[in-house]
């Protein structure tokens, strides 16, 4: 991708998030300087770049290109987004988890530099989209007849409603407390989930566990599931037909668990659940309804691994979901 396109895409993402400050990566210093009209030279260009990122100590060893120190500085600060990826990322695309980086989620958020203060986190959230019970009519009788999650999981394991079962190793029906008050909905199993049959099992899953812990929820007390129950080959995007084929399971799971709040993780889960094409930036911050249950939308944990700047908005979203849970339980 050309430097201008990368920069434009990045700026659009940031604006969508309501961000006003920048951390740039995936572009060399020279490219960015050219883009913003800074001429090559000594002293002045670096002075211009400095307010954006701190330089890493000792990173500008003789002979290294300027961009190396600049990117290292970002990585050292913990603020570096991964280079932009064209493909959606699931946990299995990512390198193995590094236990050393296991600060609690709230601390990770607090440690993110270069971020504006959260915007009025306690303001009441406006109502959003409503997706409702007309869907019930589309649930086939065998799925509607499943009396509990175990029966439903059995149907899911034998499911041939779309072709994904042919390439998947295991179905991933979902797991957690059968009467959880808090439900997390992801996109689809990745390789590790496919291998184990368990949702959010890879690195994104570990981050999800921390995000939940940050609002005093354990994985065991919530229910975690995906829109799709079988892995799309190579983690390709789910097809509309696959989403439709799988939807009755989701509807039945939501009815059986009857959570007090649903957290939709990422663009795909949010758009599938809420039957909308609206961007995640537009969907965040409102309280939508799915079969009467409040739905909060946030970034996918895999996206946070790529772009730590999304941790703070995610933290706000999860706190909003927690407040809804608390007020529903009060
Ligand atoms: N990403 C998802 O959306 N779901 C999983 O289960 C794992 C990664
Ligand atoms: N993948 C998703 O499913 N959602 C995001 O927001 C980013 C990556």
Coordinates of C-alpha atoms and ligand atoms in Angstrom, one line a residue:
X1 CA 0.0 0.0 0.0
X2 CA 1.2 3.5 -0.8
X3 CA 2.4 5.7 2.1
X4 CA -0.5 8.2 1.5
X5 CA -3.1 5.4 1.7
X6 CA -1.6 4.1 4.8
X7 CA -1.6 7.5 6.4
X8 CA -5.1 8.3 5.3
X9 CA -6.4 5.0 6.6
X10 CA -4.7 5.5 9.9
X11 CA -6.0 9.0 10.3
X12 CA -9.5 7.9 9.4
X13 CA -9.3 5.2 12.1
X14 CA -8.1 7.7 14.7
X15 CA -10.8 10.2 13.8
X16 CA -13.4 7.5 14.0
X17 CA -12.3 6.8 17.5
X18 CA -12.5 10.5 18.4
X19 CA -8.8 10.7 18.9
X20 CA -6.9 14.0 18.4
X21 CA -3.3 12.9 18.8
X22 CA -1.2 10.7 16.6
X23 CA 1.1 7.7 16.9
X24 CA 2.3 6.8 13.4
X25 CA 3.8 3.5 12.4
X26 CA 4.1 1.5 9.2
X27 CA 5.6 4.5 7.5
X28 CA 9.2 5.5 7.5
X29 CA 10.2 8.9 9.0
X30 CA 11.2 9.9 5.5
X31 CA 7.8 9.1 4.1
X32 CA 6.0 10.9 6.7
X33 CA 8.2 13.9 6.4
X34 CA 7.7 14.0 2.7
X35 CA 4.0 13.8 3.2
X36 CA 3.9 16.7 5.6
X37 CA 6.3 18.6 3.5
X38 CA 9.4 18.5 5.7
X39 CA 12.6 18.6 3.7
X40 CA 15.5 16.2 4.3
X41 CA 18.2 17.7 6.4
X42 CA 19.8 17.7 9.8
X43 CA 18.3 18.9 13.0
X44 CA 15.1 20.5 12.0
X45 CA 13.3 17.4 10.7
X46 CA 14.0 15.5 13.9
X47 CA 12.9 18.5 16.0
X48 CA 9.6 18.4 14.1
X49 CA 9.2 14.7 14.6
X50 CA 10.0 14.7 18.3
X51 CA 6.6 15.9 19.7
X52 CA 5.0 12.9 18.1
X53 CA 7.2 10.3 19.6
X54 CA 10.0 10.1 22.1
X55 CA 13.3 8.8 20.7
X56 CA 14.5 5.5 22.2
X57 CA 17.6 5.8 24.2
X58 CA 20.5 4.4 22.3
X59 CA 18.3 3.4 19.4
X60 CA 20.0 5.7 16.9
X61 CA 23.2 3.8 16.6
X62 CA 25.5 5.0 13.9
X63 CA 24.4 4.0 10.4
X64 CA 20.9 3.0 11.3
X65 CA 18.2 4.7 9.3
X66 CA 16.3 7.4 11.2
X67 CA 13.1 5.3 11.0
X68 CA 14.6 2.5 13.2
X69 CA 15.0 4.7 16.2
X70 CA 11.6 6.2 15.7
X71 CA 9.9 2.9 15.5
X72 CA 11.9 1.4 18.4
X73 CA 10.9 4.4 20.4
X74 CA 7.3 3.6 19.7
X75 CA 7.7 0.0 20.6
X76 CA 9.6 0.8 23.8
X77 CA 6.8 3.2 24.8
X78 CA 4.4 0.3 24.3
X79 CA 2.3 2.6 22.0
X80 CA 3.3 1.2 18.7
X81 CA 0.5 -0.2 16.6
X82 CA 1.5 -3.2 14.6
X83 CA 2.0 -2.4 10.9
X84 CA -1.4 -2.2 9.3
X85 CA -2.8 -5.6 8.2
X86 CA -5.1 -6.1 5.3
X87 CA -6.5 -9.4 6.8
X88 CA -8.7 -9.5 9.9
X89 CA -6.6 -11.0 12.7
X90 CA -7.6 -13.7 15.0
X91 CA -5.7 -14.9 18.0
X92 CA -3.9 -17.6 16.0
X93 CA -2.3 -15.1 13.6
X94 CA -0.5 -13.6 16.5
X95 CA 2.8 -14.6 18.0
X96 CA 2.6 -16.7 21.2
X97 CA 1.7 -14.9 24.3
X98 CA 4.5 -13.3 26.3
X99 CA 3.7 -13.8 30.0
X100 CA 6.1 -10.9 30.8
X101 CA 3.6 -8.4 29.4
X102 CA 0.7 -9.4 31.6
X103 CA 0.0 -6.1 33.4
X104 CA -3.7 -5.9 34.4
X105 CA -5.8 -4.3 31.7
X106 CA -6.6 -1.1 33.6
X107 CA -2.8 -0.6 34.1
X108 CA -2.2 -1.3 30.5
X109 CA -4.7 1.5 29.7
X110 CA -3.2 3.8 32.2
X111 CA 0.3 3.2 30.7
X112 CA -0.7 4.1 27.2
X113 CA 1.0 7.4 26.5
X114 CA -0.1 10.0 23.9
X115 CA -3.8 9.5 24.5
X116 CA -6.3 12.2 25.3
X117 CA -8.2 12.0 28.5
X118 CA -11.4 9.8 28.3
X119 CA -14.4 11.9 27.2
X120 CA -17.0 12.1 29.9
X121 CA -17.0 8.3 30.7
X122 CA -20.0 8.6 33.1
X123 CA -22.3 10.4 30.7
X124 CA -25.5 8.3 30.1
X125 CA -25.2 6.3 26.9
X126 CA -27.8 7.1 24.2
X127 CA -30.1 4.3 23.0
X128 CA -29.0 2.7 19.7
X129 CA -30.3 0.0 17.3
X130 CA -32.9 -2.5 18.1
X131 CA -32.8 -6.0 16.7
X132 CA -35.7 -8.1 17.7
X133 CA -37.9 -11.0 18.0
X134 CA -38.9 -11.3 14.4
X135 CA -35.8 -13.4 14.2
X136 CA -37.4 -16.0 16.4
X137 CA -39.5 -17.0 13.5
X138 CA -36.4 -17.9 11.5
X139 CA -35.1 -20.4 14.1
X140 CA -35.6 -23.9 12.8
X141 CA -37.7 -26.2 15.1
X142 CA -34.8 -28.5 16.1
X143 CA -32.7 -25.5 17.3
X144 CA -35.7 -23.9 19.0
X145 CA -36.4 -27.2 20.7
X146 CA -33.0 -27.4 22.4
X147 CA -33.8 -27.1 26.0
X148 CA -30.3 -26.3 27.3
X149 CA -26.9 -25.2 26.1
X150 CA -25.6 -28.8 26.1
X151 CA -28.3 -30.0 23.7
X152 CA -27.6 -26.9 21.5
X153 CA -23.9 -27.6 21.5
X154 CA -24.6 -31.1 20.3
X155 CA -26.6 -29.8 17.4
X156 CA -23.8 -27.3 16.7
X157 CA -21.2 -30.1 16.6
X158 CA -23.3 -32.0 14.1
X159 CA -24.2 -28.9 12.1
X160 CA -24.1 -29.0 8.3
X161 CA -26.1 -25.8 7.7
X162 CA -23.2 -24.3 5.8
X163 CA -19.9 -25.8 4.5
X164 CA -17.6 -24.7 7.2
X165 CA -17.9 -28.0 9.1
X166 CA -16.1 -29.6 6.2
X167 CA -12.8 -27.7 6.8
X168 CA -13.1 -27.2 10.6
X169 CA -11.5 -29.6 13.1
X170 CA -13.9 -28.8 15.9
X171 CA -17.1 -26.8 16.4
X172 CA -16.8 -24.0 18.9
X173 CA -20.2 -23.6 20.4
X174 CA -19.2 -21.3 23.2
X175 CA -18.6 -21.7 26.9
X176 CA -19.1 -20.2 30.4
X177 CA -21.8 -20.0 32.9
X178 CA -25.2 -21.2 31.5
X179 CA -27.0 -18.4 33.2
X180 CA -24.3 -15.7 32.9
X181 CA -25.4 -12.1 33.3
X182 CA -22.6 -11.0 31.0
X183 CA -22.1 -12.4 27.5
X184 CA -19.2 -11.7 25.1
X185 CA -19.8 -12.3 21.4
X186 CA -16.8 -12.6 19.0
X187 CA -16.5 -13.2 15.3
X188 CA -15.5 -16.8 14.6
X189 CA -13.0 -19.4 15.8
X190 CA -9.4 -19.1 14.8
X191 CA -6.9 -21.9 14.5
X192 CA -6.4 -22.4 18.3
X193 CA -10.1 -22.3 18.9
X194 CA -10.7 -24.8 16.1
X195 CA -8.0 -27.0 17.5
X196 CA -9.4 -27.0 21.1
X197 CA -13.2 -26.4 20.5
X198 CA -13.0 -23.5 23.0
X199 CA -13.8 -19.8 22.2
X200 CA -11.2 -17.1 22.6
X201 CA -8.4 -19.5 23.5
X202 CA -5.5 -17.8 21.8
X203 CA -3.7 -14.6 22.5
X204 CA -6.8 -12.4 21.8
X205 CA -8.6 -14.7 24.3
X206 CA -6.0 -14.0 27.0
X207 CA -6.4 -10.3 26.5
X208 CA -10.2 -10.8 26.7
X209 CA -9.7 -12.5 30.0
X210 CA -7.8 -9.5 31.3
X211 CA -10.4 -7.1 30.0
X212 CA -13.0 -9.0 31.9
X213 CA -10.9 -9.1 35.0
X214 CA -10.6 -5.4 34.9
X215 CA -14.3 -5.1 35.6
X216 CA -14.2 -7.9 38.1
X217 CA -15.6 -10.6 35.9
X218 CA -14.0 -14.0 35.5
X219 CA -14.2 -16.1 32.4
X220 CA -16.1 -18.7 34.3
X221 CA -19.0 -16.4 35.3
X222 CA -19.5 -14.9 31.8
X223 CA -20.6 -16.7 28.6
X224 CA -18.3 -16.4 25.6
X225 CA -19.3 -17.3 22.1
X226 CA -18.9 -16.4 18.5
X227 CA -21.2 -15.5 15.7
X228 CA -19.8 -18.4 13.7
X229 CA -19.3 -21.8 15.4
X230 CA -16.9 -23.2 12.8
X231 CA -13.7 -21.7 11.7
X232 CA -13.6 -20.1 8.2
X233 CA -10.6 -21.6 6.4
X234 CA -7.5 -19.5 6.8
X235 CA -9.5 -17.1 8.9
X236 CA -11.1 -15.6 5.9
X237 CA -14.0 -13.2 6.6
X238 CA -17.3 -15.0 7.2
X239 CA -19.7 -15.0 4.3
X240 CA -23.2 -13.6 4.6
X241 CA -24.7 -17.1 4.0
X242 CA -22.6 -18.5 6.8
X243 CA -23.7 -15.9 9.2
X244 CA -27.4 -16.5 8.3
X245 CA -26.9 -20.3 8.6
X246 CA -25.4 -19.9 12.1
X247 CA -27.7 -17.1 13.4
X248 CA -30.4 -19.4 14.9
X249 CA -27.8 -20.9 17.2
X250 CA -26.8 -17.5 18.4
X251 CA -30.5 -16.5 18.9
X252 CA -31.2 -19.6 20.9
X253 CA -28.0 -19.2 23.0
X254 CA -29.0 -15.7 23.9
X255 CA -32.5 -16.8 24.9
X256 CA -31.2 -19.8 26.9
X257 CA -28.5 -17.8 28.7
X258 CA -30.6 -14.6 29.0
X259 CA -27.7 -12.3 30.0
X260 CA -28.3 -8.8 31.3
X261 CA -25.8 -7.3 28.9
X262 CA -24.0 -8.4 25.7
X263 CA -20.6 -7.1 24.8
X264 CA -20.0 -7.3 21.0
X265 CA -16.3 -7.7 20.2
X266 CA -15.3 -6.1 17.0
X267 CA -16.8 -4.8 13.8
X268 CA -17.9 -8.2 12.6
X269 CA -19.7 -9.4 15.7
X270 CA -21.3 -6.0 16.2
X271 CA -22.5 -5.7 12.6
X272 CA -23.8 -9.3 12.5
X273 CA -25.6 -9.0 15.8
X274 CA -27.1 -5.7 15.1
X275 CA -27.7 -6.4 11.4
X276 CA -26.1 -3.2 10.3
X277 CA -23.2 -1.9 8.2
X278 CA -22.5 1.0 10.6
X279 CA -18.9 1.3 11.6
X280 CA -17.6 0.4 15.0
X281 CA -16.9 4.0 15.6
X282 CA -20.6 4.8 15.2
X283 CA -21.8 1.8 17.1
X284 CA -19.7 2.4 20.2
X285 CA -21.1 4.3 23.1
X286 CA -24.7 3.6 22.5
X287 CA -26.9 1.0 24.2
X288 CA -28.4 -1.2 21.4
X289 CA -30.9 -4.0 22.0
X290 CA -30.8 -7.5 20.8
X291 CA -34.0 -9.4 21.7
X292 CA -34.5 -6.8 24.4
X293 CA -31.0 -7.3 25.9
X294 CA -28.7 -4.3 26.0
X295 CA -25.7 -4.6 23.6
X296 CA -22.5 -2.6 24.0
X297 CA -20.0 -2.6 21.1
X298 CA -16.3 -2.4 21.5
X299 CA -13.1 -3.2 19.6
X300 CA -12.0 -6.8 19.1
X301 CA -9.2 -7.8 21.5
X302 CA -7.1 -8.9 18.4
X303 CA -7.4 -5.3 17.2
X304 CA -6.1 -4.0 20.5
X305 CA -3.1 -6.2 20.2
X306 CA -2.4 -4.5 16.9
X307 CA -3.3 -1.0 18.1
X308 CA -2.9 -0.4 21.8
X309 CA -4.4 3.1 21.4
X310 CA -7.8 1.3 21.2
X311 CA -7.3 0.0 24.8
X312 CA -8.6 3.2 26.3
X313 CA -11.9 3.3 24.4
X314 CA -12.3 -0.4 25.0
X315 CA -11.9 0.2 28.7
X316 CA -14.6 2.8 28.6
X317 CA -16.9 0.5 26.7
X318 CA -16.4 -2.4 29.1
X319 CA -17.0 -0.1 32.1
X320 CA -20.3 1.0 30.4
X321 CA -21.3 -2.6 30.0
X322 CA -20.4 -3.3 33.6
X323 CA -22.5 -0.3 34.8
X324 CA -25.5 -1.7 32.8
X325 CA -24.9 -5.0 34.4
X326 CA -24.8 -3.5 37.9
X327 CA -27.9 -1.4 37.4
X328 CA -29.8 -4.4 36.0
X329 CA -28.7 -6.5 39.0
X330 CA -29.5 -3.8 41.6
Ligands
LIG1 N1 -11.5 -14.3 17.7 C1 -12.8 -14.4 17.8 O1 -13.6 -13.6 17.3 N2 -13.3 -15.5 18.4 C2 -12.5 -16.4 19.0 O2 -13.0 -17.3 19.5 C3 -11.1 -16.2 18.9 C4 -10.6 -15.2 18.2
LIG2 N1 -11.2 -7.8 13.8 C1 -12.4 -7.7 14.2 O1 -13.2 -8.7 14.2 N2 -12.8 -6.6 14.7 C2 -12.0 -5.5 14.8 O2 -12.5 -4.4 15.3 C3 -10.7 -5.6 14.3 C4 -10.3 -6.8 13.8

